[in-house]
PDB file of C-alpha atoms in Angstrom:
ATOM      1  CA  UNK A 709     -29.655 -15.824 -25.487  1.00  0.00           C
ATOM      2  CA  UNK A 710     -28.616 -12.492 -23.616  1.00  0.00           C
ATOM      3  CA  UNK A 711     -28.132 -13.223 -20.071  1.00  0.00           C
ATOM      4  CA  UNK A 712     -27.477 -10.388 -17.495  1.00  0.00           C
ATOM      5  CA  UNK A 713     -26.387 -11.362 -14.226  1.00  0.00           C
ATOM      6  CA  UNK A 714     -26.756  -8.935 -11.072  1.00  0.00           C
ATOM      7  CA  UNK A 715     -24.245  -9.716  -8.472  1.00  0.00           C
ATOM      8  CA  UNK A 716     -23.864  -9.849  -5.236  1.00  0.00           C
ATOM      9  CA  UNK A 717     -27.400 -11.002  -4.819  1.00  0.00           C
ATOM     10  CA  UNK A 718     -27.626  -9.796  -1.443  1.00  0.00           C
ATOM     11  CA  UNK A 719     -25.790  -7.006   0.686  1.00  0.00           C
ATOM     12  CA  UNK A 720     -25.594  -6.512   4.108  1.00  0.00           C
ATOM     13  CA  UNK A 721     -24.593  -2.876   4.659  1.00  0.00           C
ATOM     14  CA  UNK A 722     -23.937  -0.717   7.678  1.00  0.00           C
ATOM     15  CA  UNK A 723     -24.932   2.482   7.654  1.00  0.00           C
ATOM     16  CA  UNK A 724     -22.505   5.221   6.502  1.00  0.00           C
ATOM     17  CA  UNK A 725     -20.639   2.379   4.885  1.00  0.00           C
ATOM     18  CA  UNK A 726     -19.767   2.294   0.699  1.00  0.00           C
ATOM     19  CA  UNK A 727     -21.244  -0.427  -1.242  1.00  0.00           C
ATOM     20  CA  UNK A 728     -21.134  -1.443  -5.248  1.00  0.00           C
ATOM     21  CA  UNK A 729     -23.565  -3.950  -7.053  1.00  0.00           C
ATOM     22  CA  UNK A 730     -22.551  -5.136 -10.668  1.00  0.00           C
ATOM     23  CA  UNK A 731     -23.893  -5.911 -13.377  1.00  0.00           C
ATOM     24  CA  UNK A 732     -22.892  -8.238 -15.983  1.00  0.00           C
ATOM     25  CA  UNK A 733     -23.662  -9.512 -19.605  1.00  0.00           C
ATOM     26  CA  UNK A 734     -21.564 -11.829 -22.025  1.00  0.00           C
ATOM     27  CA  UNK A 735     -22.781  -9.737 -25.165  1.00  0.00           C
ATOM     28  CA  UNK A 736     -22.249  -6.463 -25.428  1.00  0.00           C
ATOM     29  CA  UNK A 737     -24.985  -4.237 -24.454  1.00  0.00           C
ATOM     30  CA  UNK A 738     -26.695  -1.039 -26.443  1.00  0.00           C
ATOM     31  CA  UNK A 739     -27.858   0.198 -23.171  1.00  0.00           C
ATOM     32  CA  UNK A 740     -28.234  -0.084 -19.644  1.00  0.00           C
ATOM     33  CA  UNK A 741     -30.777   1.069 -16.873  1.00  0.00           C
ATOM     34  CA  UNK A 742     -31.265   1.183 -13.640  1.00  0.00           C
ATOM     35  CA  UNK A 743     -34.420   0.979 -11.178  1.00  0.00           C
ATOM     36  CA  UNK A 744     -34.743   0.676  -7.407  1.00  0.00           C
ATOM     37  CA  UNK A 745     -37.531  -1.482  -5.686  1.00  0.00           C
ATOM     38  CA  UNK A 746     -38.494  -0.852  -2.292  1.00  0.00           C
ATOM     39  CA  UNK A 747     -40.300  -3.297   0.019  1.00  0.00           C
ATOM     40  CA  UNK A 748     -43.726  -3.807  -1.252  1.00  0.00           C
ATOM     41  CA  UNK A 749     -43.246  -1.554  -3.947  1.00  0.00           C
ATOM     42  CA  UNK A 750     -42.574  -1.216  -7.836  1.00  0.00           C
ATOM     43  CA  UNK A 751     -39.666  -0.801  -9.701  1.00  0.00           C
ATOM     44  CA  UNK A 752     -38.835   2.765  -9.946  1.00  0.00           C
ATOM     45  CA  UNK A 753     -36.500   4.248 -13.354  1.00  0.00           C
ATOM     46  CA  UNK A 754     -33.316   5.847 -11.642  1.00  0.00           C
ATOM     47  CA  UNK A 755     -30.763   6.191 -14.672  1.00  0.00           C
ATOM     48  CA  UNK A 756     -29.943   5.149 -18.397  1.00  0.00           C
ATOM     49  CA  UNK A 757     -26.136   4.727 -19.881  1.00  0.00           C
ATOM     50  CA  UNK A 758     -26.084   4.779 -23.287  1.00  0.00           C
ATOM     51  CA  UNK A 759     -22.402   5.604 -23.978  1.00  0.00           C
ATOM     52  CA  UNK A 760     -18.961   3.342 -23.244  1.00  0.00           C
ATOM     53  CA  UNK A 761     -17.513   4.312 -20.006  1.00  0.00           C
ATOM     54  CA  UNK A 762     -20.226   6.672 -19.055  1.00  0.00           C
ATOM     55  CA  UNK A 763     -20.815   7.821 -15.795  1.00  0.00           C
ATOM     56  CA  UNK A 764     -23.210   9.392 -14.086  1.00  0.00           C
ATOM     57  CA  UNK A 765     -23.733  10.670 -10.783  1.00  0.00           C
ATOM     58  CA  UNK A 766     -27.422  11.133  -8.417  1.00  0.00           C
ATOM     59  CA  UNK A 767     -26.134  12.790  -5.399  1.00  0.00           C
ATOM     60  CA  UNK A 768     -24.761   9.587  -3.313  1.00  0.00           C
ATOM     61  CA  UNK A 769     -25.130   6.925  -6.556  1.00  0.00           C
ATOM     62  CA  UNK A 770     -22.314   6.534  -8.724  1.00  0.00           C
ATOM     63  CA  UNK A 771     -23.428   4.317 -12.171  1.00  0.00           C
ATOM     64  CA  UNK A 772     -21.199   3.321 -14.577  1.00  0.00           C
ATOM     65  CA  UNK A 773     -20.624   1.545 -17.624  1.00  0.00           C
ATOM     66  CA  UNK A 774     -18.416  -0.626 -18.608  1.00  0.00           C
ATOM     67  CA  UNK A 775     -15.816   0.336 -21.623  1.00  0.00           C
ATOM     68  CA  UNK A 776     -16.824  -2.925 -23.220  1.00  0.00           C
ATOM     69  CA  UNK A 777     -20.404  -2.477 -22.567  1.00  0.00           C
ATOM     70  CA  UNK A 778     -20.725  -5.479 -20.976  1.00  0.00           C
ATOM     71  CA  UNK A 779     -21.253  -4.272 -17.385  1.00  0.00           C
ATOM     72  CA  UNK A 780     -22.290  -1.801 -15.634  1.00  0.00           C
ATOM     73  CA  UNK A 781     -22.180  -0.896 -11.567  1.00  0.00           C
ATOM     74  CA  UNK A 782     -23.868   1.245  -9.671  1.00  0.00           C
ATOM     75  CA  UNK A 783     -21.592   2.429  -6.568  1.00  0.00           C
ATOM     76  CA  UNK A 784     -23.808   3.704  -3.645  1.00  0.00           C
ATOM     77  CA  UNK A 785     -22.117   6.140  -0.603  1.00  0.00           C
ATOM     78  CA  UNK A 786     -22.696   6.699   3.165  1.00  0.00           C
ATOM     79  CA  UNK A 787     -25.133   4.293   2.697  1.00  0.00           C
ATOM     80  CA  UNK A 788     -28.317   5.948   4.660  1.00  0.00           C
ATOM     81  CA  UNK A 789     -31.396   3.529   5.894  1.00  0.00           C
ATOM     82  CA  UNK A 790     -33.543   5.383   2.687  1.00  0.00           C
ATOM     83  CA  UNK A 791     -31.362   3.247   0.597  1.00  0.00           C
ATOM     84  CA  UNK A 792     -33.028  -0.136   1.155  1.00  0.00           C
ATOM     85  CA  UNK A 793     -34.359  -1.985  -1.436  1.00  0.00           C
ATOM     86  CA  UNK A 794     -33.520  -4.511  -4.261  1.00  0.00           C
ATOM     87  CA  UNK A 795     -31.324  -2.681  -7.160  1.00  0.00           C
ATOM     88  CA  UNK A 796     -32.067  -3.811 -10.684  1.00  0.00           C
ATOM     89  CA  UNK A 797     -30.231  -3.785 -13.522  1.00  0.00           C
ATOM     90  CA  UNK A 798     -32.177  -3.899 -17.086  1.00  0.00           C
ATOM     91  CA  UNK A 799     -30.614  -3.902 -20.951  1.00  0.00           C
ATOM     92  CA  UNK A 800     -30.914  -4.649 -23.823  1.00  0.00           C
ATOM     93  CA  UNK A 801     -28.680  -5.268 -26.789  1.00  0.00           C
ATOM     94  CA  UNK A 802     -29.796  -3.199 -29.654  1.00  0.00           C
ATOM     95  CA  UNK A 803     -31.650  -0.058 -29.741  1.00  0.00           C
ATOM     96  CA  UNK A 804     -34.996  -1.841 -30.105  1.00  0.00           C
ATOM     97  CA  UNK A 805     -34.355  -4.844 -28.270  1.00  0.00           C
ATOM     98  CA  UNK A 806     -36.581  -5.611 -25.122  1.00  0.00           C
ATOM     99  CA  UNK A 807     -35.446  -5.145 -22.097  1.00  0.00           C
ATOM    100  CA  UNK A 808     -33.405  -7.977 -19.630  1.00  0.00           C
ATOM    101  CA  UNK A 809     -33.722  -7.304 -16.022  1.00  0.00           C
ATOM    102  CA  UNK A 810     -30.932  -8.910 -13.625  1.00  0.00           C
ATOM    103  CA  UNK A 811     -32.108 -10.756 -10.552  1.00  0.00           C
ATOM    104  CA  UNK A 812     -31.662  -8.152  -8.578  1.00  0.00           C
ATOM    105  CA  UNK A 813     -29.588  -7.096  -5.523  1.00  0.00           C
ATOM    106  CA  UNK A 814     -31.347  -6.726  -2.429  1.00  0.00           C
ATOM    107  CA  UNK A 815     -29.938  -4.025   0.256  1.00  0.00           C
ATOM    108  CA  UNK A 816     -30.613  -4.260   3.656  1.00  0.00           C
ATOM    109  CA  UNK A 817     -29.436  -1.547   6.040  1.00  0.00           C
ATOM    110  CA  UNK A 818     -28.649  -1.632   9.543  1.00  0.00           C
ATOM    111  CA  UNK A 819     -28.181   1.926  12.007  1.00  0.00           C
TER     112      UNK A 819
ATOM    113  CA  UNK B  39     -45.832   8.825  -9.912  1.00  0.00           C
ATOM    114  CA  UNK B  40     -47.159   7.787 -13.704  1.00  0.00           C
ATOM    115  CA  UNK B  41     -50.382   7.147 -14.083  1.00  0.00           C
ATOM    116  CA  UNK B  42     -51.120   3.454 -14.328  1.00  0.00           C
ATOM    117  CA  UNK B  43     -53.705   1.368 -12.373  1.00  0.00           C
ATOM    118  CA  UNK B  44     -53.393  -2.117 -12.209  1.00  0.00           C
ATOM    119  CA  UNK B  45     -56.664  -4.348 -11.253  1.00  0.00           C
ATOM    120  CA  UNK B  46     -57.354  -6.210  -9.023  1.00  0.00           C
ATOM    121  CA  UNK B  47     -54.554  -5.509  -6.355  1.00  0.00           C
ATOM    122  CA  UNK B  48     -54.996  -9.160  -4.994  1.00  0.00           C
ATOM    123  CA  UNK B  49     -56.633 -12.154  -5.689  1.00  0.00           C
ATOM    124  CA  UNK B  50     -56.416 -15.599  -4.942  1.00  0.00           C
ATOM    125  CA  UNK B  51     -57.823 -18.224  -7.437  1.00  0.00           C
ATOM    126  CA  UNK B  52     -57.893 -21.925  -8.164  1.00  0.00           C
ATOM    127  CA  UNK B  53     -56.183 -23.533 -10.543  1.00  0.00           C
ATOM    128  CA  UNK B  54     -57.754 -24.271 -13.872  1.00  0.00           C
ATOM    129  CA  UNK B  55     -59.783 -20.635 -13.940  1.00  0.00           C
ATOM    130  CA  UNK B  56     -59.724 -18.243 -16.423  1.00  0.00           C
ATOM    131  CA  UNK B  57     -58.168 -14.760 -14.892  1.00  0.00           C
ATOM    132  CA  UNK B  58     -57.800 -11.526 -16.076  1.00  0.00           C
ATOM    133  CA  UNK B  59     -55.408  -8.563 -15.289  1.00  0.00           C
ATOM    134  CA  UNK B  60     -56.137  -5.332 -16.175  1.00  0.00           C
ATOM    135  CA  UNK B  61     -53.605  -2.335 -16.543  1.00  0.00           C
ATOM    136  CA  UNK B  62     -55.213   0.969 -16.813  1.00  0.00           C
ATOM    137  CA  UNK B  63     -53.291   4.501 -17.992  1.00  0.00           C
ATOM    138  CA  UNK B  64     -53.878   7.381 -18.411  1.00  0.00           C
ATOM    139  CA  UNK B  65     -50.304   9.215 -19.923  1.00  0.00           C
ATOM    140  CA  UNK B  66     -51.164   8.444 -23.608  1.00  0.00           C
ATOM    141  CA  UNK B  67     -47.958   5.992 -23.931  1.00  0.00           C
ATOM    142  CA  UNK B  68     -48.006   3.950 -26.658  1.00  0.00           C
ATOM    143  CA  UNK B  69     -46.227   0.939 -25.448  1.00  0.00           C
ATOM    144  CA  UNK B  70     -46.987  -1.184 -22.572  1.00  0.00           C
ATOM    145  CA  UNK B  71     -45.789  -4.639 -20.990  1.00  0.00           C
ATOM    146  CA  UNK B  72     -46.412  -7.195 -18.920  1.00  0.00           C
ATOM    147  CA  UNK B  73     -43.966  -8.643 -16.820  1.00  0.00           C
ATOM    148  CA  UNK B  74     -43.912 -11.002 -13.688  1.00  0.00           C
ATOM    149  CA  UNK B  75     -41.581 -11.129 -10.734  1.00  0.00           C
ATOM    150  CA  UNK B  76     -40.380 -13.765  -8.872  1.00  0.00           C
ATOM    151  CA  UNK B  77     -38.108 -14.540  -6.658  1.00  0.00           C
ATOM    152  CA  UNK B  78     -34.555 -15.226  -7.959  1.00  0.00           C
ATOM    153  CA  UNK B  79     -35.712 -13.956 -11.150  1.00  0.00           C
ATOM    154  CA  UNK B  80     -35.720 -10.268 -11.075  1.00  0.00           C
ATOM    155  CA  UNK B  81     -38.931  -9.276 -13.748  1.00  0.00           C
ATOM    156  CA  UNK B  82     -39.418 -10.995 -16.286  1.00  0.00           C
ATOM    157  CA  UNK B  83     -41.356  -9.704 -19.429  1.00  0.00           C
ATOM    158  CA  UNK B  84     -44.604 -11.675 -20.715  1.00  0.00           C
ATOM    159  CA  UNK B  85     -45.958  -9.927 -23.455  1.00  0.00           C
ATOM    160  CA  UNK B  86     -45.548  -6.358 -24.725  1.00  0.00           C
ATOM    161  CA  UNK B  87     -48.123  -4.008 -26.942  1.00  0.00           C
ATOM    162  CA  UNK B  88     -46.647  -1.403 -29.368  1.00  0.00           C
ATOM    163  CA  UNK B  89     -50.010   0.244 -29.626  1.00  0.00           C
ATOM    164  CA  UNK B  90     -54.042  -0.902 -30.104  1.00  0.00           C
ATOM    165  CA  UNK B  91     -54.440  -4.392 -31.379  1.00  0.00           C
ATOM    166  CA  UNK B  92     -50.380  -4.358 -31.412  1.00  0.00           C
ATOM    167  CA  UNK B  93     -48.518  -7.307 -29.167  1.00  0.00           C
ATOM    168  CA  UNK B  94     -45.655  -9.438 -29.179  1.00  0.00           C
ATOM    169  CA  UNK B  95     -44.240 -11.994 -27.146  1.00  0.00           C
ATOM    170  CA  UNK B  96     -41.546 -11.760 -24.202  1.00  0.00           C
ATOM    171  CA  UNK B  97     -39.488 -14.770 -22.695  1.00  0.00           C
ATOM    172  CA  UNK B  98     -42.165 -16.112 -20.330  1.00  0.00           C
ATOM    173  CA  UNK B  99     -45.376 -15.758 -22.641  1.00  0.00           C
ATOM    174  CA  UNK B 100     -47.001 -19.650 -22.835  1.00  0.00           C
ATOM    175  CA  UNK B 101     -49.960 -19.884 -20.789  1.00  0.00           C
ATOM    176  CA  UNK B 102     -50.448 -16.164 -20.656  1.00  0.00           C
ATOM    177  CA  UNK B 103     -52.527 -13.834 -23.837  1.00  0.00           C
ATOM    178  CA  UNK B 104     -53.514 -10.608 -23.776  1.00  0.00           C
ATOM    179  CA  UNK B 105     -55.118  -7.617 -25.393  1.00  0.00           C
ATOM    180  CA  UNK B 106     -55.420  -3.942 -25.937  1.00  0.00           C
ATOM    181  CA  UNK B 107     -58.488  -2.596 -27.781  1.00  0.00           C
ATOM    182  CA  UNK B 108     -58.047   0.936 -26.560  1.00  0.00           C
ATOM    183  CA  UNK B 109     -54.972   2.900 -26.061  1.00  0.00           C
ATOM    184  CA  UNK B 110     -55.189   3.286 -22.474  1.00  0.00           C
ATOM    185  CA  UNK B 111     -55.714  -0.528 -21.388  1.00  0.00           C
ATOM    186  CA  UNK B 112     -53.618  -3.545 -21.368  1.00  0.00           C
ATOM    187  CA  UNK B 113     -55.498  -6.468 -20.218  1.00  0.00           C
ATOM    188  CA  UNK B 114     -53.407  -9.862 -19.230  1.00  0.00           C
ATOM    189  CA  UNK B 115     -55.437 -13.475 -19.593  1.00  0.00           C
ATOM    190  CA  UNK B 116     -54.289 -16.656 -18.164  1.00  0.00           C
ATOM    191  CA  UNK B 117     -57.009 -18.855 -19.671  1.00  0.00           C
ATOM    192  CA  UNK B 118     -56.293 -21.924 -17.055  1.00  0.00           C
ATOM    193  CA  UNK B 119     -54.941 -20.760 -14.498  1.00  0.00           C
ATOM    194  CA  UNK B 120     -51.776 -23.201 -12.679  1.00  0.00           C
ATOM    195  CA  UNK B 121     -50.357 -22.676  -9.751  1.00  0.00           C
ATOM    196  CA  UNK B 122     -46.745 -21.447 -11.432  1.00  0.00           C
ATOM    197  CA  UNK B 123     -48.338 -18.629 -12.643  1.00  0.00           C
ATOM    198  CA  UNK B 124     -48.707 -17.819  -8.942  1.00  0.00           C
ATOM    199  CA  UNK B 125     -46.772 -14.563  -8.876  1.00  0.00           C
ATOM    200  CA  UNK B 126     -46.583 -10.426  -8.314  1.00  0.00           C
ATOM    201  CA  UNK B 127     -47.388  -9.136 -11.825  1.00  0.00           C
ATOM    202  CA  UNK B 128     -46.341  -5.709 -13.067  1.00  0.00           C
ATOM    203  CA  UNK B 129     -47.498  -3.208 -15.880  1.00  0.00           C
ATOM    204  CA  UNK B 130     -45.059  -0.907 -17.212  1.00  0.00           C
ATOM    205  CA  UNK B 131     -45.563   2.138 -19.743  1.00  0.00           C
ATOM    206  CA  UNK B 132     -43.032   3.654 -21.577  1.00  0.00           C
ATOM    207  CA  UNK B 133     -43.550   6.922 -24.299  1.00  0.00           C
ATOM    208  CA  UNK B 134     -41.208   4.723 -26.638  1.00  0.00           C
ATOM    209  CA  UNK B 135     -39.526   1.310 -26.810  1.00  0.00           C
ATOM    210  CA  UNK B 136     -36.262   0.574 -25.943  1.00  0.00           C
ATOM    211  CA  UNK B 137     -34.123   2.109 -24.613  1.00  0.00           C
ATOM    212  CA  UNK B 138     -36.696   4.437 -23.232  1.00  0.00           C
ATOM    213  CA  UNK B 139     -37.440   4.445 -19.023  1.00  0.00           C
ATOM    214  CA  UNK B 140     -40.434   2.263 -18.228  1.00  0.00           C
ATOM    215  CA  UNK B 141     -42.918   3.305 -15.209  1.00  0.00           C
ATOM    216  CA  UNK B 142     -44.387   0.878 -13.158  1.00  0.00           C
ATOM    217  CA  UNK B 143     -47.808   0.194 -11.896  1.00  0.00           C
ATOM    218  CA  UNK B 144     -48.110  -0.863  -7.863  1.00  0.00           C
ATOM    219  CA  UNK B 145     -48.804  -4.751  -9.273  1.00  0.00           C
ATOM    220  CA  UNK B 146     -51.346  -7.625  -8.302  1.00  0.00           C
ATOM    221  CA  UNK B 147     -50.378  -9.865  -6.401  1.00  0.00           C
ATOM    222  CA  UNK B 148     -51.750 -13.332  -7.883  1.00  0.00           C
ATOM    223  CA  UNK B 149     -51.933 -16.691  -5.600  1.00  0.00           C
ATOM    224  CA  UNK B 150     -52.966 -19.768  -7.471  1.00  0.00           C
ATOM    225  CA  UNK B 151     -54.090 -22.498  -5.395  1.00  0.00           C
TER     226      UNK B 151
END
């Protein structure tokens, strides 16, 4: 079955510094979102990529997809403390499939 | 911040009890899911409803039924509780299926001892 694998599963950032998480699938993907989880919270919807080598842009987050569409990474600047939580990936590989989450990639921040 | 209650928050139970989950909204969305986290895991979906009386199955669904008699709730069962099912479950809404955003309730936190 579809497996989507989040990678790295942990990052260690300081602040101001750049960071990526990927995302990875061996089957190619109809779509691919994005949600943020902070500590002791629930997932929250940031984007959706739809399109081969799409990109999109929320102020400091870069997401993109792969021209396969079979990954997908979300690229995050000047990393700022606001910025820590656990990153998931979710897709799904036709337009009604359910939806895969990664594992995750948790960010912690130092000043 | 959608609107979607989940109830209780917490509880802590023994194994072999019968538990229920309730998810509670009030945006009118016709699908909603079930899903558990874990660590390691990310979420992972248990069952999903595509509208009243309407559910399927997700990846994790053995041991776990559920139930929506009214649009707005979304009620999980474990009939006998074991202590795997000890996890932080989430509701989600979405206006459509996939590949549509889904909105999260805050989650109850379940301990199975």
């Amino acid at each position: 079955g579809q497996q989507v694998m989040q990678i790295p599963q942990y990052q260690h950032v300081q602040e101001g510094e750049d960071f990526t998480t990927y995302c990875n699938s061996s089957t190619t993907l109809s779509n691919i979102q994005w949600y943020k989880q902070r500590p002791g919270g629930h997932p929250v919807f940031l984007i959706q990529l739809v399109k081969s080598g799409e990109v999109k842009k929320q102020k400091r987050l870069t997401f993109q997809f792969g021209e396969a569409k079979k990954n997908s990474s979300l690229h995050i600047t000047a990393t700022q403390t606001t910025d820590v939580g656990t990153y998931f990936c979710a897709a799904s590989t036709d337009s009604w499939g359910k939806l895969q989450f990664g594992a995750g990639t948790q960010v912690v921040v130092t000043p | 911040d959608a609107g979607i209650t989940q109830s209780p928050r917490h509880k802590v139970t023994e194994t072999g009890t019968p538990v229920t989950l309730r998810c509670h909204q009030t945006e009118n969305h016709r699908y909603m899911y079930w899903y558990r986290q874990d660590p390691g895991h990310g979420l992972r979906l248990i069952h999903y409803s595509y509208g009243v009386k309407d559910t399927d199955k997700g990846e994790v669904s053995d041991g776990y039924s559920v139930s929506r008699s009214k649009t707005e709730d979304f009620l999980l069962t474990l009939e006998s509780a074991t202590s795997s099912q000890t996890s932080v479950y989430f509701c989600a809404i979405s206006e459509y299926f996939s590949p549509q955003p889904q909105h999260f309730g805050d989650g109850t936190r379940l301990s199975i001892l």
